[in-house]
């Protein structure tokens, strides 16, 4: 800008282009008004006609600009007038600008708004210096003091694996497809900020390691069956122990297994094994039920025998005869034979068979007794 102003001043001086020397535009410097008008006109000279366009000798716009640039006043007479704002002291302007920048810097780096669920970890030249509670807090400006806001109430959830299922080897040398989630939150903001570089990746690596370690001691039946609750509890405890050893400042809220199944290529075989196991369980339950029935019947018979034995001890002969009659009645109840004593034998009449051979609906005919055979005593 200074070089341009100097060039303008040299061009306005009369001895730069004299009347004897032609200017760079081919016309004399002093005969713009009456000289030869055929050549190009000097742009810095007064226009033809004395520049009297408005009826007076008024300065051009270029003159006004140069006067203002030199700090002089305007006016038609060329006298010095009052200074314009553009000619103010630049040092004062610089001081005002620097003061504004410092005020903005202090405002945005010294005042911190900490939310109800947050805590502010304060460092002084990178060294831990304190903790900020919720509210509007004031510290030294940056870069002397820095504040890292940490949310201590948010429960973060990580999905394992990020896509699809994860193949895990169980303790009985089987492979299962596993998918689970881990919930955790920040318990110590200071350790969370300073002790581990990448907290989320550290939690993920810890969860994968703990899950594989627990499943390595678990059978496939427990992993895909009723043992999930125990596995989740064991993984939670193992993760917390590892993170506490790191002083990570993280609290594990829980582990949830979403999927635990056999690989797709072996799903049919595993279904067959599961069906066989269910059938075995059913057969075992039936056998136990039958055993309980047999035992109950045997216990009842034993109790009945004890009662009979007590009666036998009191009256042996009577009890023996009663037991004989009851036994014979039970044995001969379903037989078709009739047994009579030798004395006074009469002809055998199969009354029971006659009843069975009788047609349905036919009335029973009274049987005619056979004539009595004379005995030896009757003949005498």
PDB file of C-alpha atoms in Angstrom, residues 20-327:
ATOM      1  CA  UNK A  20       8.906  19.143 -23.772  1.00  0.00           C
ATOM      2  CA  UNK A  21       8.846  15.384 -23.263  1.00  0.00           C
ATOM      3  CA  UNK A  22       6.040  13.381 -24.553  1.00  0.00           C
ATOM      4  CA  UNK A  23       4.293  11.241 -21.994  1.00  0.00           C
ATOM      5  CA  UNK A  24       3.975   7.544 -22.253  1.00  0.00           C
ATOM      6  CA  UNK A  25       0.627   7.968 -24.035  1.00  0.00           C
ATOM      7  CA  UNK A  26       2.165   9.969 -26.938  1.00  0.00           C
ATOM      8  CA  UNK A  27       0.809  13.419 -26.042  1.00  0.00           C
ATOM      9  CA  UNK A  28       2.497  16.297 -24.337  1.00  0.00           C
ATOM     10  CA  UNK A  29       1.951  16.550 -20.660  1.00  0.00           C
ATOM     11  CA  UNK A  30       0.835  20.189 -20.748  1.00  0.00           C
ATOM     12  CA  UNK A  31      -1.343  20.602 -23.892  1.00  0.00           C
ATOM     13  CA  UNK A  32      -4.227  18.416 -22.890  1.00  0.00           C
ATOM     14  CA  UNK A  33      -6.628  21.293 -23.316  1.00  0.00           C
ATOM     15  CA  UNK A  34      -5.355  22.778 -26.572  1.00  0.00           C
ATOM     16  CA  UNK A  35      -2.890  20.362 -28.063  1.00  0.00           C
ATOM     17  CA  UNK A  36      -3.314  17.617 -30.500  1.00  0.00           C
ATOM     18  CA  UNK A  37      -6.245  15.544 -29.546  1.00  0.00           C
ATOM     19  CA  UNK A  38      -5.626  12.818 -32.038  1.00  0.00           C
ATOM     20  CA  UNK A  39      -3.292  10.778 -29.777  1.00  0.00           C
ATOM     21  CA  UNK A  40      -4.189   8.972 -26.608  1.00  0.00           C
ATOM     22  CA  UNK A  41      -4.992  11.138 -23.648  1.00  0.00           C
ATOM     23  CA  UNK A  42      -3.069  11.118 -20.352  1.00  0.00           C
ATOM     24  CA  UNK A  43      -5.418   9.567 -17.760  1.00  0.00           C
ATOM     25  CA  UNK A  44      -3.763  11.539 -14.907  1.00  0.00           C
ATOM     26  CA  UNK A  45      -4.193  14.976 -16.552  1.00  0.00           C
ATOM     27  CA  UNK A  46      -7.139  17.295 -16.365  1.00  0.00           C
ATOM     28  CA  UNK A  47      -9.876  16.303 -18.831  1.00  0.00           C
ATOM     29  CA  UNK A  48     -10.449  18.368 -21.965  1.00  0.00           C
ATOM     30  CA  UNK A  49     -12.246  21.562 -21.320  1.00  0.00           C
ATOM     31  CA  UNK A  50     -10.369  22.265 -18.101  1.00  0.00           C
ATOM     32  CA  UNK A  51     -12.287  19.662 -16.184  1.00  0.00           C
ATOM     33  CA  UNK A  52     -15.168  22.058 -15.806  1.00  0.00           C
ATOM     34  CA  UNK A  53     -17.897  19.460 -15.951  1.00  0.00           C
ATOM     35  CA  UNK A  54     -19.822  20.716 -13.057  1.00  0.00           C
ATOM     36  CA  UNK A  55     -19.093  24.399 -13.526  1.00  0.00           C
ATOM     37  CA  UNK A  56     -16.171  24.696 -11.061  1.00  0.00           C
ATOM     38  CA  UNK A  57     -12.656  23.589 -10.369  1.00  0.00           C
ATOM     39  CA  UNK A  58     -13.511  20.603  -8.196  1.00  0.00           C
ATOM     40  CA  UNK A  59     -10.965  17.937  -7.167  1.00  0.00           C
ATOM     41  CA  UNK A  60     -11.212  14.508  -8.689  1.00  0.00           C
ATOM     42  CA  UNK A  61     -12.097  11.331  -6.817  1.00  0.00           C
ATOM     43  CA  UNK A  62      -8.461  10.261  -6.985  1.00  0.00           C
ATOM     44  CA  UNK A  63      -7.397  13.477  -5.239  1.00  0.00           C
ATOM     45  CA  UNK A  64      -9.919  12.866  -2.478  1.00  0.00           C
ATOM     46  CA  UNK A  65      -8.671   9.324  -1.993  1.00  0.00           C
ATOM     47  CA  UNK A  66      -5.035  10.388  -1.805  1.00  0.00           C
ATOM     48  CA  UNK A  67      -5.796  13.147   0.678  1.00  0.00           C
ATOM     49  CA  UNK A  68      -7.676  10.762   2.919  1.00  0.00           C
ATOM     50  CA  UNK A  69      -4.902   8.210   2.652  1.00  0.00           C
ATOM     51  CA  UNK A  70      -2.354  10.878   3.747  1.00  0.00           C
ATOM     52  CA  UNK A  71      -4.576  11.795   6.704  1.00  0.00           C
ATOM     53  CA  UNK A  72      -5.535  15.191   5.308  1.00  0.00           C
ATOM     54  CA  UNK A  73      -8.962  16.742   5.187  1.00  0.00           C
ATOM     55  CA  UNK A  74     -11.166  17.067   2.142  1.00  0.00           C
ATOM     56  CA  UNK A  75     -12.605  20.161   0.590  1.00  0.00           C
ATOM     57  CA  UNK A  76     -12.515  22.096  -2.685  1.00  0.00           C
ATOM     58  CA  UNK A  77      -9.917  24.569  -1.533  1.00  0.00           C
ATOM     59  CA  UNK A  78      -7.364  21.923  -0.686  1.00  0.00           C
ATOM     60  CA  UNK A  79      -7.117  23.184   2.909  1.00  0.00           C
ATOM     61  CA  UNK A  80      -6.718  20.864   5.821  1.00  0.00           C
ATOM     62  CA  UNK A  81      -9.961  19.818   7.488  1.00  0.00           C
ATOM     63  CA  UNK A  82     -10.830  17.642  10.467  1.00  0.00           C
ATOM     64  CA  UNK A  83      -9.250  14.166  10.618  1.00  0.00           C
ATOM     65  CA  UNK A  84     -11.385  11.206   9.548  1.00  0.00           C
ATOM     66  CA  UNK A  85     -11.829   8.039  11.660  1.00  0.00           C
ATOM     67  CA  UNK A  86      -9.713   6.187   9.166  1.00  0.00           C
ATOM     68  CA  UNK A  87      -6.725   8.104  10.407  1.00  0.00           C
ATOM     69  CA  UNK A  88      -7.103   6.918  14.033  1.00  0.00           C
ATOM     70  CA  UNK A  89      -4.139   5.576  15.986  1.00  0.00           C
ATOM     71  CA  UNK A  90      -3.591   1.950  14.827  1.00  0.00           C
ATOM     72  CA  UNK A  91      -1.835   1.076  18.090  1.00  0.00           C
ATOM     73  CA  UNK A  92      -5.005   1.782  20.072  1.00  0.00           C
ATOM     74  CA  UNK A  93      -7.029  -0.356  17.670  1.00  0.00           C
ATOM     75  CA  UNK A  94      -4.582  -3.215  18.116  1.00  0.00           C
ATOM     76  CA  UNK A  95      -4.807  -2.956  21.881  1.00  0.00           C
ATOM     77  CA  UNK A  96      -8.617  -3.047  21.770  1.00  0.00           C
ATOM     78  CA  UNK A  97      -8.567  -6.136  19.492  1.00  0.00           C
ATOM     79  CA  UNK A  98      -6.097  -7.967  21.713  1.00  0.00           C
ATOM     80  CA  UNK A  99      -8.185  -7.154  24.797  1.00  0.00           C
ATOM     81  CA  UNK A 100     -11.293  -8.570  23.130  1.00  0.00           C
ATOM     82  CA  UNK A 101      -9.485 -11.756  22.147  1.00  0.00           C
ATOM     83  CA  UNK A 102      -8.166 -12.208  25.685  1.00  0.00           C
ATOM     84  CA  UNK A 103     -11.657 -11.705  27.118  1.00  0.00           C
ATOM     85  CA  UNK A 104     -13.149 -14.300  24.764  1.00  0.00           C
ATOM     86  CA  UNK A 105     -10.296 -16.726  25.524  1.00  0.00           C
ATOM     87  CA  UNK A 106     -10.788 -16.411  29.288  1.00  0.00           C
ATOM     88  CA  UNK A 107     -14.574 -16.675  28.982  1.00  0.00           C
ATOM     89  CA  UNK A 108     -14.569 -19.878  26.960  1.00  0.00           C
ATOM     90  CA  UNK A 109     -11.693 -21.657  28.752  1.00  0.00           C
ATOM     91  CA  UNK A 110     -12.189 -20.666  32.389  1.00  0.00           C
ATOM     92  CA  UNK A 111     -15.943 -21.203  32.899  1.00  0.00           C
ATOM     93  CA  UNK A 112     -17.219 -24.794  32.716  1.00  0.00           C
ATOM     94  CA  UNK A 113     -20.797 -26.037  32.963  1.00  0.00           C
ATOM     95  CA  UNK A 114     -20.889 -29.541  34.495  1.00  0.00           C
ATOM     96  CA  UNK A 115     -24.174 -31.435  34.070  1.00  0.00           C
ATOM     97  CA  UNK A 116     -25.924 -33.341  36.896  1.00  0.00           C
ATOM     98  CA  UNK A 117     -24.737 -36.682  35.493  1.00  0.00           C
ATOM     99  CA  UNK A 118     -21.197 -35.479  34.784  1.00  0.00           C
ATOM    100  CA  UNK A 119     -17.962 -34.975  36.650  1.00  0.00           C
ATOM    101  CA  UNK A 120     -15.096 -32.751  35.492  1.00  0.00           C
ATOM    102  CA  UNK A 121     -11.542 -34.089  35.687  1.00  0.00           C
ATOM    103  CA  UNK A 122      -9.180 -31.085  36.037  1.00  0.00           C
ATOM    104  CA  UNK A 123      -5.553 -31.238  34.911  1.00  0.00           C
ATOM    105  CA  UNK A 124      -2.912 -28.559  35.464  1.00  0.00           C
ATOM    106  CA  UNK A 125      -0.281 -28.793  32.705  1.00  0.00           C
ATOM    107  CA  UNK A 126      -1.390 -32.416  32.167  1.00  0.00           C
ATOM    108  CA  UNK A 127      -1.235 -33.403  35.861  1.00  0.00           C
ATOM    109  CA  UNK A 128      -4.374 -34.307  37.809  1.00  0.00           C
ATOM    110  CA  UNK A 129      -5.369 -31.452  40.122  1.00  0.00           C
ATOM    111  CA  UNK A 130      -8.984 -32.025  41.148  1.00  0.00           C
ATOM    112  CA  UNK A 131     -12.571 -32.949  40.363  1.00  0.00           C
ATOM    113  CA  UNK A 132     -15.426 -30.611  39.438  1.00  0.00           C
ATOM    114  CA  UNK A 133     -18.907 -31.318  40.779  1.00  0.00           C
ATOM    115  CA  UNK A 134     -22.107 -30.480  38.837  1.00  0.00           C
ATOM    116  CA  UNK A 135     -22.746 -26.781  38.297  1.00  0.00           C
ATOM    117  CA  UNK A 136     -20.894 -23.801  36.788  1.00  0.00           C
ATOM    118  CA  UNK A 137     -17.254 -23.966  37.836  1.00  0.00           C
ATOM    119  CA  UNK A 138     -14.302 -21.626  37.238  1.00  0.00           C
ATOM    120  CA  UNK A 139     -10.708 -22.690  36.607  1.00  0.00           C
ATOM    121  CA  UNK A 140      -7.571 -21.182  35.135  1.00  0.00           C
ATOM    122  CA  UNK A 141      -7.767 -20.671  31.377  1.00  0.00           C
ATOM    123  CA  UNK A 142      -6.299 -23.064  28.853  1.00  0.00           C
ATOM    124  CA  UNK A 143      -3.634 -24.206  28.214  1.00  0.00           C
ATOM    125  CA  UNK A 144      -2.768 -23.980  31.919  1.00  0.00           C
ATOM    126  CA  UNK A 145      -5.816 -25.971  33.005  1.00  0.00           C
ATOM    127  CA  UNK A 146      -7.933 -28.430  31.047  1.00  0.00           C
ATOM    128  CA  UNK A 147     -11.243 -30.032  32.063  1.00  0.00           C
ATOM    129  CA  UNK A 148     -12.454 -33.404  30.767  1.00  0.00           C
ATOM    130  CA  UNK A 149     -16.171 -34.055  31.293  1.00  0.00           C
ATOM    131  CA  UNK A 150     -17.113 -37.664  32.085  1.00  0.00           C
ATOM    132  CA  UNK A 151     -20.674 -39.038  32.266  1.00  0.00           C
ATOM    133  CA  UNK A 152     -20.835 -41.243  35.378  1.00  0.00           C
ATOM    134  CA  UNK A 153     -24.524 -42.223  35.185  1.00  0.00           C
ATOM    135  CA  UNK A 154     -24.879 -43.381  31.587  1.00  0.00           C
ATOM    136  CA  UNK A 155     -25.082 -47.163  31.217  1.00  0.00           C
ATOM    137  CA  UNK A 156     -23.158 -48.109  28.095  1.00  0.00           C
ATOM    138  CA  UNK A 157     -24.042 -51.282  26.165  1.00  0.00           C
ATOM    139  CA  UNK A 158     -21.650 -53.225  23.928  1.00  0.00           C
ATOM    140  CA  UNK A 159     -22.783 -55.946  21.522  1.00  0.00           C
ATOM    141  CA  UNK A 160     -20.642 -59.042  21.034  1.00  0.00           C
ATOM    142  CA  UNK A 161     -19.854 -59.722  18.301  1.00  0.00           C
ATOM    143  CA  UNK A 162     -20.661 -56.659  16.238  1.00  0.00           C
ATOM    144  CA  UNK A 163     -22.047 -58.746  13.341  1.00  0.00           C
ATOM    145  CA  UNK A 164     -23.422 -62.295  13.199  1.00  0.00           C
ATOM    146  CA  UNK A 165     -22.401 -64.902  15.759  1.00  0.00           C
ATOM    147  CA  UNK A 166     -19.144 -65.820  17.437  1.00  0.00           C
ATOM    148  CA  UNK A 167     -17.807 -69.389  17.444  1.00  0.00           C
ATOM    149  CA  UNK A 168     -16.700 -70.388  20.950  1.00  0.00           C
ATOM    150  CA  UNK A 169     -15.213 -73.698  22.074  1.00  0.00           C
ATOM    151  CA  UNK A 170     -16.824 -75.315  25.125  1.00  0.00           C
ATOM    152  CA  UNK A 171     -15.217 -77.526  27.742  1.00  0.00           C
ATOM    153  CA  UNK A 172     -16.444 -80.764  26.092  1.00  0.00           C
ATOM    154  CA  UNK A 173     -14.791 -79.859  22.760  1.00  0.00           C
ATOM    155  CA  UNK A 174     -17.961 -78.573  21.074  1.00  0.00           C
ATOM    156  CA  UNK A 175     -18.476 -75.327  19.153  1.00  0.00           C
ATOM    157  CA  UNK A 176     -21.423 -73.002  19.653  1.00  0.00           C
ATOM    158  CA  UNK A 177     -22.552 -69.768  18.028  1.00  0.00           C
ATOM    159  CA  UNK A 178     -22.651 -67.159  20.780  1.00  0.00           C
ATOM    160  CA  UNK A 179     -24.014 -63.593  20.930  1.00  0.00           C
ATOM    161  CA  UNK A 180     -24.191 -61.530  24.115  1.00  0.00           C
ATOM    162  CA  UNK A 181     -24.260 -57.974  25.486  1.00  0.00           C
ATOM    163  CA  UNK A 182     -22.294 -56.261  28.262  1.00  0.00           C
ATOM    164  CA  UNK A 183     -23.613 -53.269  30.248  1.00  0.00           C
ATOM    165  CA  UNK A 184     -21.158 -51.024  32.093  1.00  0.00           C
ATOM    166  CA  UNK A 185     -20.723 -47.500  33.448  1.00  0.00           C
ATOM    167  CA  UNK A 186     -17.973 -45.243  34.822  1.00  0.00           C
ATOM    168  CA  UNK A 187     -17.396 -45.587  38.573  1.00  0.00           C
ATOM    169  CA  UNK A 188     -14.155 -43.557  38.992  1.00  0.00           C
ATOM    170  CA  UNK A 189     -13.692 -40.666  36.511  1.00  0.00           C
ATOM    171  CA  UNK A 190     -10.068 -40.090  37.483  1.00  0.00           C
ATOM    172  CA  UNK A 191      -8.969 -43.675  36.762  1.00  0.00           C
ATOM    173  CA  UNK A 192     -11.227 -43.780  33.709  1.00  0.00           C
ATOM    174  CA  UNK A 193      -9.375 -40.809  32.182  1.00  0.00           C
ATOM    175  CA  UNK A 194      -5.795 -41.565  33.237  1.00  0.00           C
ATOM    176  CA  UNK A 195      -5.330 -45.332  33.700  1.00  0.00           C
ATOM    177  CA  UNK A 196      -6.447 -46.756  30.334  1.00  0.00           C
ATOM    178  CA  UNK A 197      -5.999 -45.295  26.876  1.00  0.00           C
ATOM    179  CA  UNK A 198      -9.167 -46.603  25.170  1.00  0.00           C
ATOM    180  CA  UNK A 199     -11.759 -47.610  27.798  1.00  0.00           C
ATOM    181  CA  UNK A 200     -14.362 -49.002  25.399  1.00  0.00           C
ATOM    182  CA  UNK A 201     -11.926 -51.264  23.551  1.00  0.00           C
ATOM    183  CA  UNK A 202     -10.479 -52.374  26.885  1.00  0.00           C
ATOM    184  CA  UNK A 203     -13.940 -53.397  28.100  1.00  0.00           C
ATOM    185  CA  UNK A 204     -14.590 -55.286  24.863  1.00  0.00           C
ATOM    186  CA  UNK A 205     -11.308 -57.185  25.039  1.00  0.00           C
ATOM    187  CA  UNK A 206     -11.953 -58.033  28.691  1.00  0.00           C
ATOM    188  CA  UNK A 207     -15.469 -59.308  27.939  1.00  0.00           C
ATOM    189  CA  UNK A 208     -14.292 -61.577  25.121  1.00  0.00           C
ATOM    190  CA  UNK A 209     -11.477 -62.983  27.245  1.00  0.00           C
ATOM    191  CA  UNK A 210     -13.723 -63.652  30.263  1.00  0.00           C
ATOM    192  CA  UNK A 211     -16.468 -65.281  28.162  1.00  0.00           C
ATOM    193  CA  UNK A 212     -14.049 -67.664  26.454  1.00  0.00           C
ATOM    194  CA  UNK A 213     -12.432 -68.565  29.781  1.00  0.00           C
ATOM    195  CA  UNK A 214     -15.790 -69.399  31.385  1.00  0.00           C
ATOM    196  CA  UNK A 215     -17.090 -71.425  28.412  1.00  0.00           C
ATOM    197  CA  UNK A 216     -13.848 -73.411  28.373  1.00  0.00           C
ATOM    198  CA  UNK A 217     -15.002 -74.968  31.662  1.00  0.00           C
ATOM    199  CA  UNK A 218     -18.665 -75.417  30.621  1.00  0.00           C
ATOM    200  CA  UNK A 219     -20.320 -78.220  28.683  1.00  0.00           C
ATOM    201  CA  UNK A 220     -22.407 -77.699  25.583  1.00  0.00           C
ATOM    202  CA  UNK A 221     -25.574 -78.808  27.353  1.00  0.00           C
ATOM    203  CA  UNK A 222     -25.100 -76.155  30.032  1.00  0.00           C
ATOM    204  CA  UNK A 223     -24.243 -73.445  27.498  1.00  0.00           C
ATOM    205  CA  UNK A 224     -27.363 -73.951  25.364  1.00  0.00           C
ATOM    206  CA  UNK A 225     -29.626 -75.034  28.204  1.00  0.00           C
ATOM    207  CA  UNK A 226     -30.327 -74.008  31.755  1.00  0.00           C
ATOM    208  CA  UNK A 227     -26.736 -73.017  32.548  1.00  0.00           C
ATOM    209  CA  UNK A 228     -26.903 -69.583  30.938  1.00  0.00           C
ATOM    210  CA  UNK A 229     -27.653 -67.759  34.182  1.00  0.00           C
ATOM    211  CA  UNK A 230     -24.624 -69.249  35.868  1.00  0.00           C
ATOM    212  CA  UNK A 231     -22.417 -68.424  32.875  1.00  0.00           C
ATOM    213  CA  UNK A 232     -23.569 -64.776  32.870  1.00  0.00           C
ATOM    214  CA  UNK A 233     -22.838 -64.422  36.585  1.00  0.00           C
ATOM    215  CA  UNK A 234     -19.374 -65.985  36.259  1.00  0.00           C
ATOM    216  CA  UNK A 235     -18.458 -63.758  33.290  1.00  0.00           C
ATOM    217  CA  UNK A 236     -19.570 -60.635  35.194  1.00  0.00           C
ATOM    218  CA  UNK A 237     -17.384 -61.515  38.175  1.00  0.00           C
ATOM    219  CA  UNK A 238     -14.391 -62.365  35.968  1.00  0.00           C
ATOM    220  CA  UNK A 239     -14.657 -59.093  34.019  1.00  0.00           C
ATOM    221  CA  UNK A 240     -14.878 -57.005  37.182  1.00  0.00           C
ATOM    222  CA  UNK A 241     -11.792 -58.671  38.644  1.00  0.00           C
ATOM    223  CA  UNK A 242      -9.763 -57.991  35.492  1.00  0.00           C
ATOM    224  CA  UNK A 243     -10.868 -54.346  35.218  1.00  0.00           C
ATOM    225  CA  UNK A 244     -10.189 -53.740  38.913  1.00  0.00           C
ATOM    226  CA  UNK A 245      -6.661 -55.033  38.417  1.00  0.00           C
ATOM    227  CA  UNK A 246      -6.270 -52.453  35.633  1.00  0.00           C
ATOM    228  CA  UNK A 247      -7.760 -49.706  37.867  1.00  0.00           C
ATOM    229  CA  UNK A 248      -9.964 -48.838  34.917  1.00  0.00           C
ATOM    230  CA  UNK A 249     -12.665 -47.035  36.917  1.00  0.00           C
ATOM    231  CA  UNK A 250     -15.393 -49.142  35.248  1.00  0.00           C
ATOM    232  CA  UNK A 251     -18.264 -51.014  36.931  1.00  0.00           C
ATOM    233  CA  UNK A 252     -19.860 -53.965  35.064  1.00  0.00           C
ATOM    234  CA  UNK A 253     -23.645 -53.818  35.362  1.00  0.00           C
ATOM    235  CA  UNK A 254     -24.381 -57.218  33.826  1.00  0.00           C
ATOM    236  CA  UNK A 255     -23.887 -59.715  31.001  1.00  0.00           C
ATOM    237  CA  UNK A 256     -26.783 -61.109  28.923  1.00  0.00           C
ATOM    238  CA  UNK A 257     -26.510 -64.051  26.520  1.00  0.00           C
ATOM    239  CA  UNK A 258     -28.841 -63.447  23.584  1.00  0.00           C
ATOM    240  CA  UNK A 259     -27.971 -66.507  21.479  1.00  0.00           C
ATOM    241  CA  UNK A 260     -26.271 -69.811  22.259  1.00  0.00           C
ATOM    242  CA  UNK A 261     -26.841 -72.512  19.658  1.00  0.00           C
ATOM    243  CA  UNK A 262     -25.013 -75.096  17.623  1.00  0.00           C
ATOM    244  CA  UNK A 263     -23.410 -74.099  14.289  1.00  0.00           C
ATOM    245  CA  UNK A 264     -25.707 -74.146  11.255  1.00  0.00           C
ATOM    246  CA  UNK A 265     -23.853 -77.084   9.655  1.00  0.00           C
ATOM    247  CA  UNK A 266     -24.476 -79.275  12.717  1.00  0.00           C
ATOM    248  CA  UNK A 267     -27.902 -78.070  13.754  1.00  0.00           C
ATOM    249  CA  UNK A 268     -29.684 -81.280  12.581  1.00  0.00           C
ATOM    250  CA  UNK A 269     -27.335 -83.517  14.543  1.00  0.00           C
ATOM    251  CA  UNK A 270     -27.705 -81.387  17.624  1.00  0.00           C
ATOM    252  CA  UNK A 271     -31.492 -81.485  17.290  1.00  0.00           C
ATOM    253  CA  UNK A 272     -31.375 -85.293  17.132  1.00  0.00           C
ATOM    254  CA  UNK A 273     -29.198 -85.401  20.226  1.00  0.00           C
ATOM    255  CA  UNK A 274     -31.557 -83.053  22.026  1.00  0.00           C
ATOM    256  CA  UNK A 275     -34.570 -85.209  21.104  1.00  0.00           C
ATOM    257  CA  UNK A 276     -32.781 -88.343  22.348  1.00  0.00           C
ATOM    258  CA  UNK A 277     -31.916 -86.607  25.596  1.00  0.00           C
ATOM    259  CA  UNK A 278     -35.515 -85.577  26.090  1.00  0.00           C
ATOM    260  CA  UNK A 279     -36.697 -89.135  25.403  1.00  0.00           C
ATOM    261  CA  UNK A 280     -34.177 -90.482  27.908  1.00  0.00           C
ATOM    262  CA  UNK A 281     -35.428 -88.054  30.516  1.00  0.00           C
ATOM    263  CA  UNK A 282     -39.021 -89.173  29.852  1.00  0.00           C
ATOM    264  CA  UNK A 283     -38.133 -92.856  30.173  1.00  0.00           C
ATOM    265  CA  UNK A 284     -36.270 -92.164  33.383  1.00  0.00           C
ATOM    266  CA  UNK A 285     -39.293 -90.375  34.812  1.00  0.00           C
ATOM    267  CA  UNK A 286     -41.568 -93.317  33.865  1.00  0.00           C
ATOM    268  CA  UNK A 287     -39.195 -95.787  35.498  1.00  0.00           C
ATOM    269  CA  UNK A 288     -39.087 -93.772  38.667  1.00  0.00           C
ATOM    270  CA  UNK A 289     -42.880 -93.576  38.749  1.00  0.00           C
ATOM    271  CA  UNK A 290     -43.214 -97.374  38.330  1.00  0.00           C
ATOM    272  CA  UNK A 291     -40.617 -97.963  41.027  1.00  0.00           C
ATOM    273  CA  UNK A 292     -42.549 -95.759  43.414  1.00  0.00           C
ATOM    274  CA  UNK A 293     -45.745 -97.699  42.687  1.00  0.00           C
ATOM    275  CA  UNK A 294     -44.057-101.067  43.301  1.00  0.00           C
ATOM    276  CA  UNK A 295     -42.467 -99.849  46.489  1.00  0.00           C
ATOM    277  CA  UNK A 296     -45.773 -98.476  47.739  1.00  0.00           C
ATOM    278  CA  UNK A 297     -47.549-101.782  47.007  1.00  0.00           C
ATOM    279  CA  UNK A 298     -44.817-103.783  48.734  1.00  0.00           C
ATOM    280  CA  UNK A 299     -44.942-101.510  51.744  1.00  0.00           C
ATOM    281  CA  UNK A 300     -48.725-102.006  51.917  1.00  0.00           C
ATOM    282  CA  UNK A 301     -48.393-105.789  51.743  1.00  0.00           C
ATOM    283  CA  UNK A 302     -45.719-105.731  54.406  1.00  0.00           C
ATOM    284  CA  UNK A 303     -47.943-103.674  56.677  1.00  0.00           C
ATOM    285  CA  UNK A 304     -50.841-106.086  56.089  1.00  0.00           C
ATOM    286  CA  UNK A 305     -48.607-109.070  56.898  1.00  0.00           C
ATOM    287  CA  UNK A 306     -47.551-107.419  60.117  1.00  0.00           C
ATOM    288  CA  UNK A 307     -51.178-107.051  61.131  1.00  0.00           C
ATOM    289  CA  UNK A 308     -51.940-110.694  60.283  1.00  0.00           C
ATOM    290  CA  UNK A 309     -48.908-111.826  62.212  1.00  0.00           C
ATOM    291  CA  UNK A 310     -50.129-110.000  65.269  1.00  0.00           C
ATOM    292  CA  UNK A 311     -53.482-111.825  64.997  1.00  0.00           C
ATOM    293  CA  UNK A 312     -51.696-115.136  64.432  1.00  0.00           C
ATOM    294  CA  UNK A 313     -49.723-114.706  67.612  1.00  0.00           C
ATOM    295  CA  UNK A 314     -52.957-114.234  69.559  1.00  0.00           C
ATOM    296  CA  UNK A 315     -54.913-117.199  67.990  1.00  0.00           C
ATOM    297  CA  UNK A 316     -52.703-119.388  65.785  1.00  0.00           C
ATOM    298  CA  UNK A 317     -55.244-122.114  64.938  1.00  0.00           C
ATOM    299  CA  UNK A 318     -58.086-119.798  64.051  1.00  0.00           C
ATOM    300  CA  UNK A 319     -55.833-117.537  62.025  1.00  0.00           C
ATOM    301  CA  UNK A 320     -54.335-120.499  60.159  1.00  0.00           C
ATOM    302  CA  UNK A 321     -57.749-121.858  59.191  1.00  0.00           C
ATOM    303  CA  UNK A 322     -58.960-118.418  58.110  1.00  0.00           C
ATOM    304  CA  UNK A 323     -55.923-117.907  55.951  1.00  0.00           C
ATOM    305  CA  UNK A 324     -56.491-121.346  54.381  1.00  0.00           C
ATOM    306  CA  UNK A 325     -60.109-120.577  53.527  1.00  0.00           C
ATOM    307  CA  UNK A 326     -59.270-117.166  52.084  1.00  0.00           C
ATOM    308  CA  UNK A 327     -56.457-118.626  49.994  1.00  0.00           C
TER     309      UNK A 327
END
